[in-house]
Amino acid sequence: MSVNDFFSALRAPDRADRLALRSPADTLTYPALLERVREQGELLSRSGARIVASLLDNGADWIVLDLACLASGAVHLPLPLFFSPEQIAATLRASGAQVLACAGGDADRLAAFGFSPLAVAGDLALLRRPAQPAQLPAGTDKITFTSGSTGHPKGVCLSAAAMLAVAAGLAQATTGLGIERHLVALPLPVLLENIAGVYAPLLHGATVDVRPLAQVGLSGSSRFDPATLHAALIEARADSAIVLPQMLRAYAGWLHATRHPAPASLRLMAVGGAAVGPLLLAQARAAGLPAYEGYGLSEAASVQTLNLPGADLPGSAGRPLPHARVRIGADGQIEVAGSLALGYLGEPTARREWWPTGDLGHIDAAGFLHIQGRAKNVLITGFGRNVSPEWVEVALASQPEIRHAVVLGDGQPMLGAVIWPQGERDDATLARAVARANQQLPDYARIGPWLRGRAEFSAATGLATANGRPRRDAIQERHADLFTSSPQPSLP
């Protein structure tokens, strides 16, 4: 799908009176949205900027800016609000962004990065600076950030064609679900929400309900209040939403504890970003949430596979969507094709037909993709068994007493775990939780020694990346005594 095709779909005559965006500050029909996009696109074109960065909370301004970049040919560089000042400075420096969009109240603070006022549109401020834009792969329309185990964000360069192919594939796959209202529940700089939560619903002719992150229960990179999300889903009468596994777990637990019914309007709660596991899905569905797991990566413009009503296998990541091709390489790695990135910011990558994802997996006879874990994380025990730690971590984190778990044990006679509890839990309670998880696992993958984490797994403590992935080397270093003096043996 081309950019022209995308905007032509939004201009369809049957959308003249439909709501495209709903937010606390704006309610825009499709024609009103397109007019705002046209005006802002013309402003960006007059600025002469090639790369436009944004540092904005979720809202209509974010979506209008993103679509204006798409329409005008500017490269959009959305920065997550949880980026540190050092990460913001490094990203702006590496990209050579010439325009920065921000909330009006942040303009003075961001002047420290060399920007001066360009224009003001309501609560949105556009700043500019003289800068030489970075050399980007030809055809780049967006730079999105993915953070690996080192914690250093990498800018993935994507074309509009790749992003819109994914959006069109999602729209096609979900046509029969009757989704008319989507609630944005993740930060919009997260590519999954940007494509599956904005582009795909707009192609459907649906309404995108977008609110500041605090109004859907999110703050920082990892704090979440399920009661706030619940209230937003009810008020929006949302048919769909996208959440991360930890959000799903907290929300399902809150529904169970408070005996609140799940929102009656929900038809699809897609879950991505990390492994989910069949037990968590069962808990969520028992609470009334229509939770379905998918799989994707930034280097393939997000979603590649998805479970859906009528095509669902809990424990799998679903079947490939219409735009995607998925296969298993000779080394057991999942490889994808069809909507690939052009390269990385500052690291041009040779074009290839198939992208090795770094994830191990298999495709069953019915076409469902099963994820085993990251190839680089595989542990080889002292008895020569290869174990993907993510698989064991999902079993541990499925226990209500355990919030996070990281499994270690390369070269050890048995696996061990560092555990961060859910709330206040004593050691005996955690030991019982480990024992229950062990009952789901074969003997070679069971946890022997374990330790309570000495700090929360977060970017602030250095034990997680900016987007919440555990930094395994740092966790192992911080808990080096796990296999030598662990006071917490697992129960049989």
XYZ file of C-alpha atoms in Angstrom:
492
model
C 0.000 0.000 0.000
C 1.318 3.434 -0.946
C 0.962 6.635 1.066
C -1.510 7.895 -1.555
C -3.572 4.714 -1.208
C -3.623 5.129 2.570
C -4.874 8.704 2.487
C -7.340 7.860 -0.287
C -8.873 5.263 2.035
C -9.221 7.917 4.735
C -10.994 10.209 2.235
C -13.645 7.620 1.311
C -17.099 9.242 0.945
C -18.651 7.020 3.626
C -16.323 8.565 6.221
C -17.500 12.158 5.888
C -19.319 12.071 9.227
C -17.305 9.404 11.027
C -15.109 10.194 14.003
C -11.454 9.487 13.283
C -9.880 10.692 16.545
C -11.295 11.187 20.002
C -9.204 12.695 22.788
C -9.791 14.893 25.842
C -8.678 17.906 23.782
C -10.019 17.090 20.307
C -12.783 15.247 18.507
C -11.978 15.035 14.811
C -14.008 13.586 11.957
C -12.078 12.059 9.081
C -12.313 15.262 6.985
C -11.258 17.394 9.975
C -8.311 15.095 10.667
C -7.181 15.264 7.049
C -7.411 19.064 7.082
C -5.246 19.243 10.224
C -2.763 16.863 8.611
C -2.674 18.992 5.443
C -2.034 22.205 7.387
C 0.726 20.709 9.481
C 2.267 18.954 6.483
C 2.508 22.296 4.667
C 4.189 23.841 7.713
C 6.742 21.026 7.826
C 7.396 21.376 4.100
C 7.994 25.126 4.466
C 10.461 24.466 7.292
C 12.628 22.455 4.910
C 13.238 19.860 7.620
C 14.147 16.367 6.477
C 13.983 14.781 9.957
C 11.292 15.762 12.473
C 11.682 14.508 16.032
C 8.850 14.513 18.559
C 8.748 14.306 22.340
C 5.032 14.227 23.098
C 2.562 12.519 25.370
C -0.153 10.451 23.717
C -2.798 12.647 22.135
C -4.298 13.936 18.909
C -1.254 16.193 18.362
C 1.026 13.139 18.192
C -1.140 11.401 15.598
C -1.630 14.531 13.466
C 2.129 15.160 13.442
C 2.878 11.553 12.518
C 0.402 11.601 9.636
C 1.684 15.018 8.509
C 5.212 13.604 8.294
C 3.866 10.674 6.286
C 1.986 12.993 3.927
C 4.812 15.515 3.449
C 7.680 13.042 3.124
C 9.460 14.118 6.314
C 11.096 11.411 8.417
C 9.387 11.110 11.810
C 11.604 10.309 14.791
C 9.263 9.731 17.780
C 11.069 9.787 21.123
C 9.613 7.938 24.121
C 8.832 10.151 27.108
C 10.803 7.793 29.345
C 14.077 8.484 27.499
C 16.634 10.102 29.780
C 18.073 13.542 28.868
C 21.268 11.747 27.851
C 19.352 9.412 25.518
C 17.413 12.332 24.029
C 20.621 14.276 23.408
C 22.378 11.268 21.873
C 19.423 10.482 19.620
C 19.019 14.052 18.393
C 22.754 14.268 17.768
C 22.902 10.968 15.879
C 19.869 11.744 13.717
C 20.562 15.390 12.974
C 16.873 16.182 13.508
C 16.167 19.758 12.422
C 12.660 20.145 13.897
C 11.420 18.997 17.297
C 7.727 18.858 18.228
C 6.899 19.076 21.923
C 4.287 20.296 24.375
C 4.373 24.072 24.704
C 5.376 23.831 28.346
C 8.512 21.847 27.428
C 9.853 24.293 24.838
C 12.141 26.209 27.206
C 13.613 23.005 28.637
C 14.319 21.592 25.184
C 16.037 24.788 24.085
C 19.056 23.307 25.859
C 19.410 20.931 22.907
C 19.965 23.868 20.552
C 16.395 24.497 19.387
C 14.545 27.796 18.973
C 10.822 28.460 18.318
C 9.419 27.763 14.851
C 5.636 27.745 15.330
C 2.918 27.166 17.912
C -0.322 25.311 17.183
C -2.527 25.120 20.264
C -0.618 23.155 22.903
C 1.939 21.969 20.344
C 5.244 23.780 19.890
C 7.508 23.248 16.902
C 11.174 24.058 17.475
C 13.999 24.150 14.953
C 17.770 24.202 14.853
C 20.439 24.187 12.181
C 21.629 20.615 11.822
C 22.963 18.299 9.166
C 20.582 15.332 8.930
C 22.143 11.914 9.229
C 22.668 9.770 6.181
C 19.701 7.424 6.099
C 18.893 4.464 3.859
C 16.998 5.632 0.784
C 13.250 5.555 1.340
C 13.328 6.031 5.121
C 10.067 7.504 6.452
C 10.314 6.707 10.162
C 13.021 5.960 12.703
C 11.774 3.845 15.579
C 13.824 2.711 18.516
C 14.418 -0.796 19.709
C 16.549 -1.531 22.744
C 18.546 -4.711 23.049
C 20.196 -6.233 26.092
C 22.886 -3.550 26.213
C 20.309 -0.842 26.870
C 21.629 1.349 24.035
C 18.669 2.293 21.793
C 19.063 1.461 18.096
C 17.204 3.462 15.481
C 15.422 1.206 12.996
C 14.795 2.891 9.634
C 11.441 1.994 8.072
C 9.707 2.873 4.825
C 6.078 3.937 4.605
C 5.472 0.974 2.296
C 6.591 -1.498 4.971
C 4.548 0.126 7.749
C 1.412 0.425 5.639
C 1.747 -3.174 4.429
C 1.565 -4.283 8.061
C -1.383 -1.966 8.739
C -3.231 -3.297 5.697
C -2.507 -6.886 6.708
C -3.870 -6.262 10.195
C -6.930 -4.482 8.824
C -7.641 -7.400 6.507
C -7.169 -10.022 9.236
C -9.450 -8.258 11.732
C -12.196 -7.124 9.342
C -14.744 -9.606 10.662
C -14.359 -8.568 14.304
C -16.482 -5.431 14.016
C -13.916 -3.136 15.624
C -15.274 0.422 15.595
C -13.405 1.990 18.541
C -9.772 1.377 19.485
C -8.317 2.674 22.754
C -4.627 3.571 22.575
C -3.181 1.946 25.711
C 0.556 1.976 24.878
C 2.898 4.917 24.224
C 2.535 5.946 20.580
C 6.325 5.855 19.959
C 5.953 2.075 20.442
C 5.729 0.926 16.827
C 3.169 -1.758 17.684
C 0.660 0.867 18.845
C 1.559 3.312 16.068
C 0.773 0.784 13.331
C -1.768 -1.589 14.896
C -3.447 1.071 17.033
C -3.533 4.033 14.621
C -2.879 3.112 10.982
C -4.877 -0.145 10.967
C -7.985 1.266 12.736
C -7.976 4.307 10.443
C -7.875 1.991 7.420
C -10.900 0.218 8.951
C -12.752 3.503 9.288
C -12.752 3.091 13.069
C -12.368 5.737 15.772
C -9.015 5.965 17.560
C -9.508 7.027 21.192
C -6.224 8.542 22.399
C -5.552 9.968 25.862
C -2.506 11.070 27.842
C -0.648 8.041 29.173
C -1.617 8.783 32.774
C -5.276 8.447 31.755
C -4.737 4.831 30.676
C -2.712 4.003 33.793
C 0.851 4.310 32.479
C 3.702 6.321 33.968
C 7.426 6.082 33.326
C 8.600 2.987 31.476
C 7.087 0.342 33.759
C 4.457 1.682 36.195
C 0.865 0.692 35.492
C -2.471 1.134 37.271
C -5.062 -1.375 35.986
C -7.992 0.472 37.578
C -7.261 3.521 35.424
C -7.065 1.430 32.253
C -10.358 -0.245 33.167
C -12.088 3.108 33.579
C -10.733 4.294 30.207
C -11.890 1.134 28.414
C -15.374 1.507 29.884
C -15.645 5.224 29.098
C -14.348 4.755 25.535
C -16.580 1.717 24.923
C -13.463 0.270 23.315
C -13.735 -2.716 21.000
C -9.967 -3.238 20.951
C -6.780 -2.379 22.795
C -3.157 -3.511 22.782
C -1.316 -4.306 26.013
C 1.994 -5.744 27.171
C 2.042 -9.067 29.078
C 2.735 -7.386 32.428
C -0.232 -5.068 31.863
C -2.471 -8.012 30.995
C -1.371 -9.860 34.088
C -1.971 -6.887 36.379
C -5.341 -6.115 34.784
C -6.588 -9.716 34.937
C -5.462 -9.919 38.572
C -7.254 -6.661 39.389
C -10.484 -7.866 37.771
C -10.294 -11.099 39.754
C -9.506 -9.367 43.061
C -12.147 -6.648 42.728
C -14.774 -8.838 41.021
C -15.311 -6.146 38.409
C -16.660 -7.500 35.118
C -14.448 -7.055 32.064
C -15.576 -4.312 29.656
C -18.508 -5.729 27.704
C -17.509 -3.887 24.522
C -14.070 -5.526 24.180
C -13.700 -7.848 21.209
C -9.901 -8.029 20.990
C -7.150 -7.355 23.517
C -3.973 -8.020 21.567
C -0.879 -8.838 23.631
C 2.663 -8.354 22.387
C 6.122 -7.160 23.299
C 7.186 -10.289 25.201
C 6.191 -13.914 25.722
C 2.760 -14.387 27.280
C 2.287 -18.067 28.084
C -0.904 -20.160 28.083
C -1.480 -19.853 31.845
C -1.636 -16.042 31.745
C -3.938 -16.183 28.715
C -6.202 -18.609 30.562
C -6.273 -16.330 33.615
C -7.100 -13.308 31.451
C -9.854 -15.097 29.569
C -11.303 -16.428 32.814
C -11.564 -12.777 33.893
C -13.489 -12.020 30.697
C -10.694 -10.456 28.645
C -10.501 -11.517 24.958
C -6.695 -11.756 25.060
C -4.803 -12.955 21.984
C -1.026 -13.203 21.624
C 0.966 -12.005 18.634
C 4.591 -11.673 17.560
C 6.583 -9.069 15.716
C 9.712 -6.960 15.721
C 10.652 -3.421 14.772
C 12.943 -4.658 12.013
C 9.873 -6.069 10.247
C 7.620 -3.046 10.962
C 6.008 -4.756 13.947
C 3.324 -7.467 13.880
C 3.996 -10.613 11.857
C 1.770 -13.249 13.460
C -1.360 -13.050 15.587
C -3.880 -15.339 17.227
C -7.448 -14.269 16.514
C -10.947 -15.469 17.362
C -11.514 -18.555 15.245
C -7.777 -19.024 14.618
C -6.322 -19.365 18.097
C -3.828 -21.671 19.787
C -2.862 -20.520 23.311
C 0.862 -20.896 23.869
C 1.601 -19.997 20.252
C 2.152 -16.586 18.668
C -0.507 -17.224 16.033
C -0.406 -17.654 12.290
C 1.308 -15.250 9.866
C -0.781 -12.222 8.881
C -1.541 -11.573 5.179
C 1.461 -9.287 4.671
C 4.003 -11.574 6.347
C 6.147 -14.506 5.326
C 7.659 -16.552 8.142
C 10.022 -19.524 8.042
C 12.484 -21.352 10.285
C 16.134 -21.161 9.239
C 18.612 -24.011 9.304
C 19.861 -22.874 12.729
C 16.355 -22.877 14.216
C 15.973 -19.101 14.036
C 12.707 -17.527 12.987
C 13.145 -15.581 9.744
C 10.638 -13.083 8.338
C 10.109 -11.341 5.011
C 7.663 -8.959 3.412
C 7.889 -5.709 5.399
C 11.530 -5.356 6.353
C 13.473 -2.401 7.711
C 15.901 -0.542 5.479
C 18.679 -0.583 8.086
C 19.705 1.129 11.314
C 20.444 4.773 12.012
C 24.193 5.170 11.532
C 24.565 1.504 10.588
C 23.486 0.951 6.995
C 22.408 -2.636 6.473
C 22.587 -4.514 3.197
C 19.111 -5.258 1.867
C 18.057 -8.853 2.242
C 14.961 -10.859 1.412
C 14.783 -12.652 4.780
C 15.558 -11.161 8.180
C 16.903 -13.458 10.935
C 15.006 -12.353 14.040
C 17.378 -13.801 16.627
C 14.450 -15.750 18.085
C 14.261 -19.533 18.142
C 11.006 -21.227 17.294
C 9.057 -23.668 15.180
C 5.926 -23.699 13.034
C 3.486 -26.527 13.723
C 1.475 -28.496 11.178
C -1.460 -26.091 11.519
C 0.744 -23.093 10.705
C 0.995 -21.608 14.210
C 4.327 -20.063 15.197
C 5.814 -21.103 18.548
C 8.517 -18.924 20.152
C 11.182 -20.604 22.294
C 13.328 -17.583 23.174
C 16.307 -15.538 22.043
C 19.060 -17.558 20.413
C 21.761 -15.589 22.250
C 20.127 -16.277 25.630
C 20.130 -20.076 25.387
C 21.658 -21.682 28.478
C 23.639 -24.911 28.266
C 23.477 -26.699 31.596
C 26.290 -28.729 33.092
C 24.497 -31.813 31.765
C 24.501 -30.487 28.205
C 20.818 -29.559 27.961
C 19.946 -26.448 25.948
C 17.281 -24.340 27.660
C 15.744 -21.044 26.548
C 15.394 -19.056 29.788
C 12.354 -17.107 28.538
C 10.289 -20.298 28.554
C 11.065 -20.937 32.224
C 10.625 -17.245 33.083
C 7.101 -17.293 31.658
C 6.237 -20.231 33.929
C 7.626 -18.372 36.958
C 5.985 -15.043 36.116
C 2.648 -16.811 35.630
C 2.542 -17.283 39.406
C 0.647 -14.397 41.046
C 3.349 -13.924 43.696
C 6.133 -13.281 41.145
C 6.320 -10.049 39.168
C 9.576 -10.669 37.302
C 12.020 -13.552 37.067
C 15.348 -13.981 35.301
C 16.704 -17.490 34.858
C 20.458 -18.125 34.946
C 22.604 -21.237 34.965
C 24.930 -21.537 31.983
C 27.319 -24.388 32.807
C 25.611 -25.116 36.134
C 24.181 -28.501 37.141
C 20.734 -26.914 37.508
C 19.010 -23.664 36.667
C 18.626 -20.831 39.152
C 16.451 -17.741 39.236
C 16.506 -14.174 40.483
C 12.977 -13.204 41.480
C 11.277 -9.859 42.064
C 8.026 -10.403 43.982
C 4.598 -8.989 43.275
C 3.992 -6.829 46.343
C 5.126 -7.867 49.818
C 5.839 -11.621 49.842
C 7.826 -13.635 52.350
C 10.378 -16.242 51.323
C 8.124 -19.203 52.116
C 5.426 -17.816 49.816
C 7.923 -17.303 47.005
C 9.315 -20.809 47.510
C 5.846 -22.271 47.071
C 5.375 -20.209 43.899
C 8.663 -21.551 42.487
C 7.569 -25.080 43.362
C 4.265 -24.647 41.524
C 6.072 -23.319 38.458
C 8.456 -26.282 38.600
C 5.514 -28.653 38.329
C 4.828 -27.247 34.845
C 8.395 -27.882 33.688
C 10.463 -30.960 32.800
C 13.128 -31.859 35.343
C 16.020 -30.359 33.355
C 14.284 -26.955 33.210
C 13.239 -26.728 36.860
C 14.602 -24.085 39.195
C 17.000 -25.161 41.922
C 18.459 -22.209 43.853
C 16.798 -18.822 43.707
C 17.364 -15.398 45.170
C 15.114 -12.470 45.864
C 16.257 -9.604 43.616
C 18.444 -6.998 45.326
C 16.877 -4.241 43.219
C 13.888 -3.932 40.925
C 14.515 -4.839 37.296
C 14.317 -1.336 35.826
C 16.346 1.102 33.771
C 16.876 3.204 36.906
C 18.694 0.353 38.662
C 20.638 -0.665 35.560
C 19.002 -4.105 35.572
C 16.705 -3.486 32.594
C 16.772 -1.605 29.327
C 14.755 1.554 28.727
C 11.877 -0.529 27.350
C 11.893 -2.986 30.260
C 13.882 -5.944 28.959
C 16.119 -7.555 31.594
C 19.843 -6.897 31.300
C 20.917 -10.444 31.994
C 24.629 -9.803 32.382
C 23.983 -7.024 34.909
C 21.524 -9.173 36.862
C 23.975 -12.067 36.946
C 26.779 -9.784 38.135
C 24.568 -8.273 40.863
C 23.552 -11.755 42.056
C 26.831 -13.596 41.547
C 26.233 -15.668 44.687
C 23.115 -17.348 43.272
C 24.837 -20.701 42.816
C 27.317 -20.438 45.674
C 25.409 -19.224 48.703
C 21.756 -19.084 47.770
C 19.706 -19.539 50.932
C 16.558 -20.350 48.962
C 16.395 -23.938 47.705
C 13.416 -24.772 45.555
C 10.784 -27.138 46.862
C 10.182 -30.486 45.198
